[in-house]
Amino acid sequence: MSDYKAVDYDVVIVGAGFAGLYAIHKMREQAPSIRCFEAGDGVGGVWFWNRYPGIRCDIESMQYSYSFDKDLQNEWDWSEHYAPGGEICAYLNHVADRFNLRRDITFNTRVTAAHFDGEEGLWRVTTDQGETLTTRVFIMATGSLSASQTPDIPGLDDFSGGTYHTAEWPHDGVDFSGRRVAVIGTGSSGIQCIPEIAKEAGQLTVFQRTPNFSIPAQNRSMSDEYRQDWRENYDERRRYAKEECPSAVVREFGPPSAKAVDKAARDAEYHRRWRIGGAEFMSAYRDIPTDLESNATAADFVRERIAEVVNNPETAEMLSPRDYPIGTKRICIDNFYFETYNRSNVRLVDLKKTPIKRIEASGIRTGTELHVLDDIVLATGFDALTGPLTRVDIRGRGNLSLKDKWADGPKSYLGIMVAGFPNMFTVTGPGSPSVLANVVVAIEQHIELIADLLVHKAKTNVDLIEPEPQAESDWGNEVNAVVERTLFSHSPTTWYMGANIPGKPRVILPYAGGFHNYYRICNDIVADGYRGFRFSLATEDRLQDT
Ligand code: FAD
Ligand code: NAP
């Protein structure tokens, strides 16, 4: 190992959500000094920031939780099948206390820049509190969906009432009692908060640009028997989720094709799964994600349910997605979403027919009318996957900025590392299955892989790890190739494709080949001597650079 200057910390971690917390815990096995920076004043990440009414997970809590510690797994009792956001945040606070993680976290501090120093083989990290420190290993655990997106609607700042983004919700809550409220956006966040706001508001107007497919969660309290059954079978189910399930979620996978059965049998199966609730519905037939005709059978079924639930046929039609296959926008899991449109205080505005012209002091003006409002809720989403990384001034070798390197779309090896950015890791970064999987499973797998890479680096007495440029480029080709086997390209306007952010390159951001395949690929790479990763001495690099 080269004898370069001492650094302030062995490892710097950015973010204290599911990823950052586990990263601190895991890195303690090998790194004496760790510092984690978190922009918020508490742990939890998504579950700290997104406190809008109705927030809960869309993967059952017995699965959307850590598996790395058996005692933790067995001691935390989830109250419902899909726990509310506050309970998930409480769980993450429990994890932070249980493993004494807070001592390494600096809260209320945003990392603004991180520059690689090739001479010294270290990262120089700067925060918005004016601190600059050095580290050997730099882990961005900043999440896929932590950079909120406020659309550039003319006049938004002129509005005289309250404006709230779902991802920056006031921690004391918002009292909508009797007020005239607008929600802009009908993705997962909008679909979760609309039913709850409708119960409280005097009048709720939903401004919808694109309708979404949504499936009832059929959420309910968790019985002791259900919890116990999971605990008794956790080892096998967690293994099965990782090794055999495309979304890293244990599901009952149906037969290969929806086309092989007649409509009556198919609908009976769809009904059965509808009653179970959640994304189980999407696994009824294995070709729903890949075959347009099969996909249409599932989409038709959902549209029929919307027409059945929503009393006003015109509203039902407005709520029915018609121009993209089901599942190519994130499937929503709801609690009485479509039923909400039967309330007399709720109105739906179709922005495709009557777009927003501008926002004025008193409300939202569409082509045809002025909607007078007290509050506007922006459920308008995120600069997903790349945003949390490119909003920090990250510079690798030769002062190349990550933003410039990714100007035409992100390039990474396995979504975990970027060529030219040695010892920098991106947990669930672009190019990983991340948001197309149970993200907690994806996070654990990434952090364990990072830990393995660092152990290997230490054992082989080298300083730096980074991907070979060829491995990175091959992985990029693989990410682009697997998406062609799915229906995602039939839905080019999603955040999966970067299409929700003006000017963002239109490329598939996550790896769509299935978590189980990704997991196998990573294991093969490790077994093959960390194929595609380059391990080097900083001194070698210095010589190379001169
Ligand atoms: P995050 O939870 O996003 O945490 C990142 C942290 O990094 C944040 O606290 C942020 O403040 C901090 N940070 C970011 N940049 C900086 C910086 N420059 N300096 C300092 N701190 C910084 N996934 C599922 O699988 N199932 C679900 O049910 C599910 N529900 C979701 C619901 C919502 C509302 C959202 C937005 C996402 C949901 N997700 C879900 C995806 C979710 O992103 C992951 O499940 C998971 O919570 C991500 O954890 P993380 O630690 O990687 O990132
Ligand atoms: P999203 O899915 O990107 O939805 C944003 C919504 O805002 C869309 O309906 C979009 O319309 C609309 N919108 C954006 N800009 C607009 C504008 N200028 N004018 C009018 N409408 C506009 O964001 P999200 O709902 O926050 O969800 C993001 C992801 O977070 C989800 O896909 C999911 O992965 C995760 N999440 C999960 C849960 C959960 O159930 N556990 C809850 C929330 C979020 P278009 O579709 O037309 O662009």
Coordinates of N, CA, C and O in Angstrom, one line a residue, residues 122 170 195 202-203 287 301-302 356 379 394 408 502 521:
L122 N -7.4 10.4 -2.6 CA -8.4 10.6 -1.6 C -9.5 11.5 -2.1 O -9.4 12.1 -3.2
P170 N -44.5 19.5 5.7 CA -44.2 20.0 7.1 C -44.4 19.0 8.2 O -45.3 18.2 8.1
P195 N -57.1 10.5 -1.3 CA -58.2 10.0 -0.4 C -58.2 10.6 1.0 O -59.2 10.9 1.5
G202 N -62.6 21.0 2.5 CA -64.0 21.4 2.1 C -64.2 21.0 0.7 O -65.3 20.5 0.3
Q203 N -63.2 21.2 -0.1 CA -63.3 20.9 -1.6 C -61.9 20.5 -2.1 O -60.9 21.2 -1.8
D287 N -46.0 -13.1 -18.6 CA -45.7 -12.3 -19.8 C -46.4 -10.9 -19.8 O -46.4 -10.1 -20.7
F301 N -58.8 -5.3 -17.4 CA -59.4 -5.7 -16.1 C -59.4 -4.5 -15.2 O -60.4 -4.2 -14.5
V302 N -58.3 -3.8 -15.1 CA -58.2 -2.6 -14.2 C -59.2 -1.6 -14.6 O -59.9 -1.0 -13.8
I356 N -53.1 23.7 -17.5 CA -52.9 24.9 -16.6 C -52.2 26.0 -17.5 O -51.2 25.8 -18.1
A379 N -47.8 17.0 -6.0 CA -47.4 15.6 -5.9 C -46.7 15.3 -7.2 O -47.1 14.4 -8.0
I394 N -19.7 16.6 -8.0 CA -18.8 15.5 -7.8 C -17.8 15.5 -9.0 O -18.2 15.6 -10.1
D408 N -25.1 12.8 -21.5 CA -26.0 12.0 -22.5 C -26.7 10.9 -21.8 O -27.2 10.0 -22.5
P502 N -37.4 18.4 -17.6 CA -37.0 19.0 -18.9 C -35.5 19.0 -19.1 O -34.7 19.2 -18.2
I521 N -25.7 -12.1 -11.6 CA -24.6 -11.5 -12.4 C -23.5 -10.9 -11.4 O -22.3 -11.2 -11.6

